[in-house]
mmCIF file of C-alpha atoms and ligand atoms in Angstrom:
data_model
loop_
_atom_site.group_PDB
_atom_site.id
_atom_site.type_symbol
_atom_site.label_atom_id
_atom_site.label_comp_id
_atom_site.label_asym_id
_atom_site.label_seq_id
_atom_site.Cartn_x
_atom_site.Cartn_y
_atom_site.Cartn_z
ATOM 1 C CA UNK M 560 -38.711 2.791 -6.210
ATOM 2 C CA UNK M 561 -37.187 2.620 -9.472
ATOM 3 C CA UNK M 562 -33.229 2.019 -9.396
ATOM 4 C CA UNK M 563 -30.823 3.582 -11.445
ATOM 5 C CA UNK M 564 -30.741 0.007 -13.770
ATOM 6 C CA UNK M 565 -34.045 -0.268 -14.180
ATOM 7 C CA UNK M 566 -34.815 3.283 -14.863
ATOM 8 C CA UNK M 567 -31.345 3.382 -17.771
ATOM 9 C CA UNK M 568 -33.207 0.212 -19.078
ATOM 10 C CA UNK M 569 -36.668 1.531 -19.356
ATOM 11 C CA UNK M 570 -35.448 4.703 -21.332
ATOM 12 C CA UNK M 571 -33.609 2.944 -23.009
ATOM 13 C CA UNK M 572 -36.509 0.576 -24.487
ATOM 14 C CA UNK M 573 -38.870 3.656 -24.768
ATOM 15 C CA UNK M 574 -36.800 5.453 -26.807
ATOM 16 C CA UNK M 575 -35.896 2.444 -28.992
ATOM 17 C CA UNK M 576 -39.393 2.001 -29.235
ATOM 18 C CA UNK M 577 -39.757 5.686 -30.149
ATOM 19 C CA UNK M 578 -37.234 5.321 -32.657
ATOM 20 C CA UNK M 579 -39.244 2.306 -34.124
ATOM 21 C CA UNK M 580 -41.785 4.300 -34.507
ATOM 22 C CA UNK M 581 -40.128 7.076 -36.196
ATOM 23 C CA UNK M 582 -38.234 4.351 -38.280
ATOM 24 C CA UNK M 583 -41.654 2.791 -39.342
ATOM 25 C CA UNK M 584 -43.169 5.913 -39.964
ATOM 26 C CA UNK M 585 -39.853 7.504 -42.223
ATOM 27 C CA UNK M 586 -39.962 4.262 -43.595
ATOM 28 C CA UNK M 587 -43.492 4.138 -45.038
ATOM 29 C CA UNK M 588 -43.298 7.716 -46.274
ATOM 30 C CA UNK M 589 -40.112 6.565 -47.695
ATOM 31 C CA UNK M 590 -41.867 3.367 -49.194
ATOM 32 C CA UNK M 591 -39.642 0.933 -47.475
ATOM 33 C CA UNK M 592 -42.303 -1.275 -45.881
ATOM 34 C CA UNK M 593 -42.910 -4.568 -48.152
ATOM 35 C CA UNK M 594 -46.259 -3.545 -49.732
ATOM 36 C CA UNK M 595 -45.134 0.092 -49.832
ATOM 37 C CA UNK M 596 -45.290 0.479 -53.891
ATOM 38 C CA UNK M 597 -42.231 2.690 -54.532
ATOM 39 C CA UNK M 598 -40.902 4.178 -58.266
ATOM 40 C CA UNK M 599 -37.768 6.160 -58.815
ATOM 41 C CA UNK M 600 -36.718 7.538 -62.537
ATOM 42 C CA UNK M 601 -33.910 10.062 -63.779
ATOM 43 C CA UNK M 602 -33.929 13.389 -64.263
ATOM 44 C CA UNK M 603 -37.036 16.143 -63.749
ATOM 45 C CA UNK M 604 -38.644 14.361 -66.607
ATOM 46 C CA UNK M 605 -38.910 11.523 -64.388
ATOM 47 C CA UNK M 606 -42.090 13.132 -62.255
ATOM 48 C CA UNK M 607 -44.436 12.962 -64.966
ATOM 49 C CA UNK M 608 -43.278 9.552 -65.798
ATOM 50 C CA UNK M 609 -43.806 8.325 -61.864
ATOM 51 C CA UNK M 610 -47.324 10.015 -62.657
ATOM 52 C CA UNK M 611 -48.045 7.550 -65.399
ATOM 53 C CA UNK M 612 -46.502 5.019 -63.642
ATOM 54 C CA UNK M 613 -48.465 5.439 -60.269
ATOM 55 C CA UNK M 614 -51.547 5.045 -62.341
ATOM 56 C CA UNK M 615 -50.681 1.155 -62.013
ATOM 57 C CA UNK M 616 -48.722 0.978 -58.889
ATOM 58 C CA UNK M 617 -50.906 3.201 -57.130
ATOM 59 C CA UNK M 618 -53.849 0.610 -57.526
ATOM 60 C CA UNK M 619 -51.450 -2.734 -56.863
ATOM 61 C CA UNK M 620 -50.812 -3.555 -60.750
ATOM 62 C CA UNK M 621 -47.629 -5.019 -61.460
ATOM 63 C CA UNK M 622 -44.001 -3.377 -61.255
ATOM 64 C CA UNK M 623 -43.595 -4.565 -65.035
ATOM 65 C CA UNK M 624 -46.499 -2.933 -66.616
ATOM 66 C CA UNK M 625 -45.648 0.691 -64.305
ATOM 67 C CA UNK M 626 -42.330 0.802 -65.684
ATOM 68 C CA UNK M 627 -43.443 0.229 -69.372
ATOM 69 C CA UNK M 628 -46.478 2.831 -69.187
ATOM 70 C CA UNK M 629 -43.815 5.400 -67.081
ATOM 71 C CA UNK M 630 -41.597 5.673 -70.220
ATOM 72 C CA UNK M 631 -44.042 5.274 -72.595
ATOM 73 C CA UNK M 632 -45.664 8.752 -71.317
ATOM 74 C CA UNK M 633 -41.794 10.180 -71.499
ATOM 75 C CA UNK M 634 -41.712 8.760 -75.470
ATOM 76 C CA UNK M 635 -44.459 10.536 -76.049
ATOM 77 C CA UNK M 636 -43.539 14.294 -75.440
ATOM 78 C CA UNK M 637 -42.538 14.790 -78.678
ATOM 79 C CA UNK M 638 -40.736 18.100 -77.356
ATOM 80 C CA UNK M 639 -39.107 16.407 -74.865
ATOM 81 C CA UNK M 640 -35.705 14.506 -75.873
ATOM 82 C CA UNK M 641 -36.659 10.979 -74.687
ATOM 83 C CA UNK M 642 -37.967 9.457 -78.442
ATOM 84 C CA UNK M 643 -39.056 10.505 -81.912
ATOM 85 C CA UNK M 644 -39.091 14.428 -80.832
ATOM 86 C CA UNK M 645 -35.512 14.088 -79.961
ATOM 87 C CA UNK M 646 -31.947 14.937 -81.791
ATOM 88 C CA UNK M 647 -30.997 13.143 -84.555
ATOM 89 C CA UNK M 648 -27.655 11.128 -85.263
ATOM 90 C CA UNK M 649 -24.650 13.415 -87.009
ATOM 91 C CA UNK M 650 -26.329 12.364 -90.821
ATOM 92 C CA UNK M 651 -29.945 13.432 -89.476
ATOM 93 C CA UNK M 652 -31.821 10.426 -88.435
ATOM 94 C CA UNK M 653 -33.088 9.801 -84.808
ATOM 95 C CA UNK M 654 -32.025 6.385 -83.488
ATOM 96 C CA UNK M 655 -33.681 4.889 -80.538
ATOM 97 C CA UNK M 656 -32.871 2.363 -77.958
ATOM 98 C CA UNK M 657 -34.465 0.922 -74.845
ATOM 99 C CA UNK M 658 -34.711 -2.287 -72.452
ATOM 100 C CA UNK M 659 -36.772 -3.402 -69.466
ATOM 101 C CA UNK M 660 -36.080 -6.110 -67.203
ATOM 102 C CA UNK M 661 -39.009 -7.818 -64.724
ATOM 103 C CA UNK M 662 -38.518 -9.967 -61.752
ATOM 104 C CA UNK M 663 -37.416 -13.176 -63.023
ATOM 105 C CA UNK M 664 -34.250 -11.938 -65.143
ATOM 106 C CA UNK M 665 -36.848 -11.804 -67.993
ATOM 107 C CA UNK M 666 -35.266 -9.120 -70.202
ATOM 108 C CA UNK M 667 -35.582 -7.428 -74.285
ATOM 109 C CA UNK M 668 -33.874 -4.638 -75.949
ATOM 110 C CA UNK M 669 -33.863 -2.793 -79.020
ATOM 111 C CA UNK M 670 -30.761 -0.858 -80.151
ATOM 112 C CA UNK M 671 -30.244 1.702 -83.538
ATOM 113 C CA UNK M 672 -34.378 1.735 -84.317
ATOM 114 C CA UNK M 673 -36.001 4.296 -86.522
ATOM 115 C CA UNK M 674 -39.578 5.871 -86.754
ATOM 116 C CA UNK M 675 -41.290 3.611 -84.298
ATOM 117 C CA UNK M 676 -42.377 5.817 -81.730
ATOM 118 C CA UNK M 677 -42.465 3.184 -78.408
ATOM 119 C CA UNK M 678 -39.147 1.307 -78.527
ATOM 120 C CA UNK M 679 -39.945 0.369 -75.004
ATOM 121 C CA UNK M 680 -42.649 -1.283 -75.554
ATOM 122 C CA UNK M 681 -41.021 -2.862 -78.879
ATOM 123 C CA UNK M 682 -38.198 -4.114 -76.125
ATOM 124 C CA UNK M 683 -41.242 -5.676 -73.957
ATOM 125 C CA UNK M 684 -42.321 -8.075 -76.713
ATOM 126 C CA UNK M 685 -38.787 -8.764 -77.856
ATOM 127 C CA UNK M 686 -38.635 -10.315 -74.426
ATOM 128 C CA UNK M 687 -42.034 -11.803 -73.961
ATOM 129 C CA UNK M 688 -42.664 -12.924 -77.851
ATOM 130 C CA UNK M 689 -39.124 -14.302 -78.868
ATOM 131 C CA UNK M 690 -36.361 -16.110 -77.599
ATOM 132 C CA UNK M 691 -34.021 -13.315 -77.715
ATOM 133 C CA UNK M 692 -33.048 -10.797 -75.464
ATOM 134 C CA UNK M 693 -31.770 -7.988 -78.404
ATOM 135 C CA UNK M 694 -32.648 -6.568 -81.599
ATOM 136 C CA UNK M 695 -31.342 -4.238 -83.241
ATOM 137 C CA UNK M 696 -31.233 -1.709 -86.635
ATOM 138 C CA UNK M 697 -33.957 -2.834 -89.616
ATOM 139 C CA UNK M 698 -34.441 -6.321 -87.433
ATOM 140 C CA UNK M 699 -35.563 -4.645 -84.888
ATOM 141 C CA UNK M 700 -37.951 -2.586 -87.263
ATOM 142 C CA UNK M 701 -39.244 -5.140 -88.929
ATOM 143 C CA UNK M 702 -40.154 -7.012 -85.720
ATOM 144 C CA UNK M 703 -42.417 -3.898 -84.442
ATOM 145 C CA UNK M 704 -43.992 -3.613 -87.920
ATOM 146 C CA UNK M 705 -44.773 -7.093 -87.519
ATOM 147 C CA UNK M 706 -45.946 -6.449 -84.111
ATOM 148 C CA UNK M 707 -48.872 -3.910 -84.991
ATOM 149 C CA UNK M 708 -46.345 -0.880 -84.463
ATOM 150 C CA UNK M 709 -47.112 1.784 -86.744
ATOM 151 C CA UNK M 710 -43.998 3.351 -88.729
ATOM 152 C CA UNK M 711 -43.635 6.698 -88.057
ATOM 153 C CA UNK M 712 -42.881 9.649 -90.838
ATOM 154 C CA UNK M 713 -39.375 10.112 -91.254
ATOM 155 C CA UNK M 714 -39.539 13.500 -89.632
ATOM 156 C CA UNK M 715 -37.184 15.366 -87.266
ATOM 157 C CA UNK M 716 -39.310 17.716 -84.681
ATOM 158 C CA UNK M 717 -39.046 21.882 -84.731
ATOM 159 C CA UNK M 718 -36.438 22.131 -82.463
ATOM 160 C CA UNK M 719 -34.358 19.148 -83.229
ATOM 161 C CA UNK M 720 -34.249 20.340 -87.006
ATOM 162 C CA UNK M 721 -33.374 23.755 -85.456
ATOM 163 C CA UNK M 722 -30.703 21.770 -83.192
ATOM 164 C CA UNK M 723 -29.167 19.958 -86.148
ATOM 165 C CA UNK M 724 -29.128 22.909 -88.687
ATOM 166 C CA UNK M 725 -26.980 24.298 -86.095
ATOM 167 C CA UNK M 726 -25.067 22.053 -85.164
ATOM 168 C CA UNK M 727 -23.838 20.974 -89.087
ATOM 169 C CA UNK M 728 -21.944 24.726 -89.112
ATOM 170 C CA UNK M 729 -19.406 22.899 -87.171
ATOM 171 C CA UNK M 730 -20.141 19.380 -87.240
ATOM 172 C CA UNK M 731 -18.094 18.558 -84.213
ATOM 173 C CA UNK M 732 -19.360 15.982 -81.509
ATOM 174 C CA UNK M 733 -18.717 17.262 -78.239
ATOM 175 C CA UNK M 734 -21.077 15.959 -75.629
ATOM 176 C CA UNK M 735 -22.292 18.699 -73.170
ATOM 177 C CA UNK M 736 -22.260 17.592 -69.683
ATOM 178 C CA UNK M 737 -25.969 17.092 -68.551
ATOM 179 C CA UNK M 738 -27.216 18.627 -71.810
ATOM 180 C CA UNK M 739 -26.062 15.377 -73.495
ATOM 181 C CA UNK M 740 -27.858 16.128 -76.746
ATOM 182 C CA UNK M 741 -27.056 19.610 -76.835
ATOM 183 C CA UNK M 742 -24.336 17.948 -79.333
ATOM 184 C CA UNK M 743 -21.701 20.755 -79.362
ATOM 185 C CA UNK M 744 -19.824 23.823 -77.648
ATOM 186 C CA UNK M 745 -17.276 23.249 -74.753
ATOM 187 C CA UNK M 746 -18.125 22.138 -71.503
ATOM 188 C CA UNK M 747 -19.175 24.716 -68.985
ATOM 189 C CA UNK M 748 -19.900 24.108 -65.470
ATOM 190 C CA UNK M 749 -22.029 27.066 -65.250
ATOM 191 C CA UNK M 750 -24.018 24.343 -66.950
ATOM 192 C CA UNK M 751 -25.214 22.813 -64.235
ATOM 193 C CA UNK M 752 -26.165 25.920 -62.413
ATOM 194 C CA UNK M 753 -29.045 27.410 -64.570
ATOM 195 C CA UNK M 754 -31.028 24.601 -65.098
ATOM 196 C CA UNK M 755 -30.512 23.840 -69.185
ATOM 197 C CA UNK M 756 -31.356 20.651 -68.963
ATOM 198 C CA UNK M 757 -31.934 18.650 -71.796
ATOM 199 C CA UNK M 758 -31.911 14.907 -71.541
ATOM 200 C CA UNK M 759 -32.074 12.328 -73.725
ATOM 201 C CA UNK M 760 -32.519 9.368 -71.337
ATOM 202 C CA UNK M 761 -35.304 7.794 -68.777
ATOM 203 C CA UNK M 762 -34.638 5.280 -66.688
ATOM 204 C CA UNK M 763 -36.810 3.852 -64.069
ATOM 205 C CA UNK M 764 -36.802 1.374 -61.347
ATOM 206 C CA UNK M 765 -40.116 0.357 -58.810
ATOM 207 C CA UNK M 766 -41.419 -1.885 -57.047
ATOM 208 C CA UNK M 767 -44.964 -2.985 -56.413
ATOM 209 C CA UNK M 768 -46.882 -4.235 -53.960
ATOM 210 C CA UNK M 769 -45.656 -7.631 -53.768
ATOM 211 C CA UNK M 770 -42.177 -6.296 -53.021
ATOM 212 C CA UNK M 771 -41.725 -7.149 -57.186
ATOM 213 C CA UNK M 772 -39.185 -5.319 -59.029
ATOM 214 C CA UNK M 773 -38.634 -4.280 -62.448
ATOM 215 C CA UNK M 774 -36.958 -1.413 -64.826
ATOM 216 C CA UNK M 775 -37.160 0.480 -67.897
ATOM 217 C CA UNK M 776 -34.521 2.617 -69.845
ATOM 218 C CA UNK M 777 -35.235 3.995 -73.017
ATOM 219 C CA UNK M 778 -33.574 7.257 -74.822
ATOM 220 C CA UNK M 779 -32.247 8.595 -78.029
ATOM 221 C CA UNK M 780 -28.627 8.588 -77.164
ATOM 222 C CA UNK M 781 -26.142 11.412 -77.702
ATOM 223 C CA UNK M 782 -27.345 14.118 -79.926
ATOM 224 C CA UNK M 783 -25.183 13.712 -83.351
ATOM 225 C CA UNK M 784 -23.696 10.891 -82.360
ATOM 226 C CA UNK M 785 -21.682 8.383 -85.030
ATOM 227 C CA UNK M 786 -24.863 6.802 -86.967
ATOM 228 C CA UNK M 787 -24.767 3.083 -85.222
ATOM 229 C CA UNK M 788 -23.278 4.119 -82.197
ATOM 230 C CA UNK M 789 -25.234 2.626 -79.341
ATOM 231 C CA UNK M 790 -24.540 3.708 -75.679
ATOM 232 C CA UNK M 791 -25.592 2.000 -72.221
ATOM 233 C CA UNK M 792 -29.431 2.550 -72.181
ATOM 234 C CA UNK M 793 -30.462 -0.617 -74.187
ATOM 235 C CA UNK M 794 -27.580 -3.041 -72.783
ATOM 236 C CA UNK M 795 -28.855 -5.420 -69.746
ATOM 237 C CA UNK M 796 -26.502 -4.938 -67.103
ATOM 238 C CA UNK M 797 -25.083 -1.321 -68.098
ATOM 239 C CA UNK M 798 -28.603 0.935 -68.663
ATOM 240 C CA UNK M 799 -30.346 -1.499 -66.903
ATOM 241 C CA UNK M 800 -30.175 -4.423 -64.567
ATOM 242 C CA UNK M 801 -32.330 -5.691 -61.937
ATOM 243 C CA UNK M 802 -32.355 -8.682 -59.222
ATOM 244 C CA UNK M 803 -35.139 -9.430 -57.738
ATOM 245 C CA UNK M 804 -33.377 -10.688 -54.472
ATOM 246 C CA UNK M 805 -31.391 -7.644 -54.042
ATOM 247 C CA UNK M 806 -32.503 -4.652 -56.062
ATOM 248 C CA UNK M 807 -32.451 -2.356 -59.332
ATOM 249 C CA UNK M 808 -30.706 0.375 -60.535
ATOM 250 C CA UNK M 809 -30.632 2.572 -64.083
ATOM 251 C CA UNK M 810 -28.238 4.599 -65.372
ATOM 252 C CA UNK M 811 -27.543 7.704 -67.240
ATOM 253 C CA UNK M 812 -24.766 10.160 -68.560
ATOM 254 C CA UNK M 813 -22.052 9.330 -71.136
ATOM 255 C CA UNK M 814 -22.967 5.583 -72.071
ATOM 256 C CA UNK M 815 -19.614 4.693 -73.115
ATOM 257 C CA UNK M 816 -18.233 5.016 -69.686
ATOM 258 C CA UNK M 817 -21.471 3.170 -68.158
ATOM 259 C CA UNK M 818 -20.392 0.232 -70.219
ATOM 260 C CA UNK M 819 -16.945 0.099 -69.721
ATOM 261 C CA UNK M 820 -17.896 -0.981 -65.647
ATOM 262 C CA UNK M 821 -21.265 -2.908 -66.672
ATOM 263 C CA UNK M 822 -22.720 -0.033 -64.418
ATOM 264 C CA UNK M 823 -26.102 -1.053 -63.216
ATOM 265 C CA UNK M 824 -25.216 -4.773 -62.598
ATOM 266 C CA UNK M 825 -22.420 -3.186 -60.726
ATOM 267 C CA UNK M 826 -24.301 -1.127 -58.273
ATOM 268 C CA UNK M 827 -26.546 -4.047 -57.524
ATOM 269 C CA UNK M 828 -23.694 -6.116 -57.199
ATOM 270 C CA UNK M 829 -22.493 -3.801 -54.645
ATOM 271 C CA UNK M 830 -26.025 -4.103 -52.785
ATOM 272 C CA UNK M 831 -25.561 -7.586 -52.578
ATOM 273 C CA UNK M 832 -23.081 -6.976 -50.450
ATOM 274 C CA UNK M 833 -24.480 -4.739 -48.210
ATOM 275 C CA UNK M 834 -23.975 -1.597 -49.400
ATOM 276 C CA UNK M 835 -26.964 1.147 -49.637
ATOM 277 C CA UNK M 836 -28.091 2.024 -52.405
ATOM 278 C CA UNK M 837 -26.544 5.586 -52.644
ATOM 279 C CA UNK M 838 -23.362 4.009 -50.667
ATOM 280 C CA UNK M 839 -23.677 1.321 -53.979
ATOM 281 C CA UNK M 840 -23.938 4.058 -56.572
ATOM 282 C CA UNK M 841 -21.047 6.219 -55.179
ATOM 283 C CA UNK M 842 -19.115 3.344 -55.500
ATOM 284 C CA UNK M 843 -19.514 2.474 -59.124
ATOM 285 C CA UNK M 844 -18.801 6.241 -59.910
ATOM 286 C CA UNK M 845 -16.104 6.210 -57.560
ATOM 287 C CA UNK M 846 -14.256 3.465 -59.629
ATOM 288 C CA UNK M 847 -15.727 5.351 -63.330
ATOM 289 C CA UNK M 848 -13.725 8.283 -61.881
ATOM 290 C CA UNK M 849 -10.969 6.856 -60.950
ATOM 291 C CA UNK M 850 -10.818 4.580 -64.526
ATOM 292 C CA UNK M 851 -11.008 8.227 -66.684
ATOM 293 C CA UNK M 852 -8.397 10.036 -64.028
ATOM 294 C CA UNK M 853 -8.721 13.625 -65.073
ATOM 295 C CA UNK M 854 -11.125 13.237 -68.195
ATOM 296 C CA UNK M 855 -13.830 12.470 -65.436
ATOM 297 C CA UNK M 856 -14.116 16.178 -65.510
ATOM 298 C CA UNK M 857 -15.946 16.486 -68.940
ATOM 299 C CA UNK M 858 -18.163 14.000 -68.392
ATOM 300 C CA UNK M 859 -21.286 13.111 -66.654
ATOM 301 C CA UNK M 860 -22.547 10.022 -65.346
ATOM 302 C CA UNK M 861 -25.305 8.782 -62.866
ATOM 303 C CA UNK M 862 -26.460 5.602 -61.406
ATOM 304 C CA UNK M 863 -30.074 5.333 -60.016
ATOM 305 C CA UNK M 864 -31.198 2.462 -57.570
ATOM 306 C CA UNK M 865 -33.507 0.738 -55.224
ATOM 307 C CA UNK M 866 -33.346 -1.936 -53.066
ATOM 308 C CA UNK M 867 -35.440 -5.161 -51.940
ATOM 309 C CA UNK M 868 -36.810 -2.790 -48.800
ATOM 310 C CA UNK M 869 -38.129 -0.006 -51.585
ATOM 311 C CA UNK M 870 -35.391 2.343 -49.805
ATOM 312 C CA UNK M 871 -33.817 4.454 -53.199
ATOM 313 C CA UNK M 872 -30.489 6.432 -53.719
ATOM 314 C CA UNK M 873 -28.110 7.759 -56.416
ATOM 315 C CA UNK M 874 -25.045 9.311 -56.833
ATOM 316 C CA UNK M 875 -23.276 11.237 -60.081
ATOM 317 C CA UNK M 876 -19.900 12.436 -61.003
ATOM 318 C CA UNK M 877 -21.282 16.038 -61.884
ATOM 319 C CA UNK M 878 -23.519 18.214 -59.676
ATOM 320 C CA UNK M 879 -27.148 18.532 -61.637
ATOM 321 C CA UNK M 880 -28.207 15.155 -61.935
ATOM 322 C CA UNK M 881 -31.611 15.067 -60.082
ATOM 323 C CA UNK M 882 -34.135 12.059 -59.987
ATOM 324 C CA UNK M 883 -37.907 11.611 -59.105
ATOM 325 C CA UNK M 884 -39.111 9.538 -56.326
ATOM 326 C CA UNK M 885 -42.818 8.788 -55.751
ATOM 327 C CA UNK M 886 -44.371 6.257 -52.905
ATOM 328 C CA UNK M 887 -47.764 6.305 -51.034
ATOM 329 C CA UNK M 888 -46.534 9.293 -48.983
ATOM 330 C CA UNK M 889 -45.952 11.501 -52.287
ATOM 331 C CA UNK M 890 -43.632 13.036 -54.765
ATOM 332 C CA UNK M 891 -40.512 14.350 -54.610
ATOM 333 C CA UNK M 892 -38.007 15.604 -56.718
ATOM 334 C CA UNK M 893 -34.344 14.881 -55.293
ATOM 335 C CA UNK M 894 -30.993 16.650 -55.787
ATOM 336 C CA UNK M 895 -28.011 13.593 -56.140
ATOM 337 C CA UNK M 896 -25.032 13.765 -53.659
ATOM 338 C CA UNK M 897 -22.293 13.556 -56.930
ATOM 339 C CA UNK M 898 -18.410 13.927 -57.138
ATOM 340 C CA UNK M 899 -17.407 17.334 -57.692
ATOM 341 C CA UNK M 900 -19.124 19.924 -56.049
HETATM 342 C C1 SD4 A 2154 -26.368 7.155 -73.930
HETATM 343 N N1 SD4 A 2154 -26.784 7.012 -71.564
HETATM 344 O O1 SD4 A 2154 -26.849 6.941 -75.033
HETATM 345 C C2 SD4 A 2154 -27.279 7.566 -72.798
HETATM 346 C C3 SD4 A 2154 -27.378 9.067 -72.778
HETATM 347 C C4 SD4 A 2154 -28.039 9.663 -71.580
HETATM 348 O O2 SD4 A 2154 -29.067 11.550 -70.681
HETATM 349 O O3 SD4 A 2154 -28.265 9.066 -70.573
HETATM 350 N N2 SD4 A 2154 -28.374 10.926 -71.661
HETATM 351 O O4 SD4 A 2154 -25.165 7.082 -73.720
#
């Protein structure tokens, strides 16, 4: 006969066993298994970049090379926002940025470049062919040129010359909250409601199937913004940072405020110690809000992360801010938990 012990015991184990199970099983759809191949990127735009990125993840390439070819397909859509297609600066010329980071705190940049239509992969060789981390403005030109990257025609695209015809009636740089390059108007939550969109920013973390990870930012910055004005996207630590012994995480949303914490190194900071990577991303924003007190309501910012186990999360101040997961199991497009509601 069983007794009472034994029997408690015996559930017990079976259901902890069941709950293994479950655990294994939500953890390889969620990509959390060593092995699992796992890539996470901002925004909607961030599902056809996973795409392009799966194409070398999906058949064990390296984290690296996903997170270059991701973007690249994002810098690309010339009607998109990320790259040549997007809005220009506030005197009419579209300045580009972008950094990627690998596994062994290998890291390049480029910051303020013009007409070169794949400043990630211009970032990539600043990293792998010099001894530098950053270039930026004519330097940074002159380096791709020199690199076998064609110059571009100095050209704006259809709807960013429509964009900045409008916006020079008033000329005023106001930053609409998750329509960063929208450039102008007042800020309107209805905003984030209906699904106007229009980002200027990827940023993308995975990991491959050696439990390698690596990242990739790359964007246009804020429509109209002050020519030479850089924001977070092509600085190590803020856009970008990745460890390999703890995890990665991206950022996106009003730069400025990104840099003022050193966001990304921040949030995997916080997973260092512990925390989740949503737990780690609400914290940075936490302390972002709590730096800007009540001008945290006009802006947006979001962090994006994964950890060592492949297990992603993110966190913004504004509702809208939505990010693209993709593992063995699938993709998926995921709503952010953010500040205000
Ligand atoms: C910047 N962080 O230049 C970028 C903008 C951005 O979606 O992420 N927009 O400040």
């Amino acid at each position: 006969m069983i007794n009472r012990r034994k029997f408690l015991l015996s559930s017990v184990f079976s259901s902890a066993a069941v709950l293994a199970g479950k655990l294994a099983a939500a953890q390889s759809a969620a990509g959390t298994l060593k092995g699992n191949p796992t890539v996470v990127s901002t925004w909607d735009a961030g599902l056809a970049a996973n795409k392009a990125a799966w194409e070398i993840l999906g058949k064990g390439g390296r984290a690296l090379d996903a997170v270059e070819k991701g973007v690249m397909h994002t810098e690309s859509t010339q009607s998109c926002c990320v790259g040549l297609g997007a809005n220009p600066d506030r005197d009419g010329f579209v300045t580009l940025d972008a950094c990627i980071m690998d596994e062994s705190f290998n890291c390049g940049s480029v910051a303020f470049l013009e007409r070169i239509k794949h400043p990630i992969s211009v970032a990539r060789r600043v990293m792998e062919k010099t001894p530098h981390v950053m270039l930026v403005g004519s330097g940074a030109q002159q380096f791709a040129i020199a690199e076998g990257f064609p110059l571009e025609e100095q050209k704006l695209s259809d709807d960013a010359q429509k964009a900045y015809t409008e916006w020079l009636k008033k000329s005023e740089y106001k930053p609409v909250i998750n329509i960063e390059n929208a450039g102008h108007g007042p800020f309107a939550p209805s905003q984030f409601e209906n699904g106007e969109w229009n980002h200027d920013t990827i940023g993308m973390v995975a990991m491959d199937t050696n439990g390698n990870l690596s990242g990739s930012c790359t964007t246009s910055g804020m429509g109209f913004k002050m020519r030479g004005r850089l924001g977070d996207s092509p600085i190590i630590g803020s856009g970008l940072f990745v460890d390999n012994e703890v995890g990665a995480c991206t950022a996106t949303g009003q730069g400025e405020d990104v840099i003022r914490i050193a966001g990304s190194h921040t949030v995997v900071e916080l997973m260092r110690q512990g925390l989740s990577p949503d737990a780690a991303c609400k914290a940075a924003i936490n302390r972002i809000v709590r730096i800007k007190g009540k001008a945290a309501k006009e802006i947006q910012v979001a962090f994006l992360a994964i950890n060592k186990k492949g297990q992603a999360g993110a966190y913004s101040i504004q509702k809208g801010f939505n990010y693209a997961i993709r593992t063995n199991a699938g993709e998926k497009l995921i709503a952010a938990k953010s500040h205000f509601s």
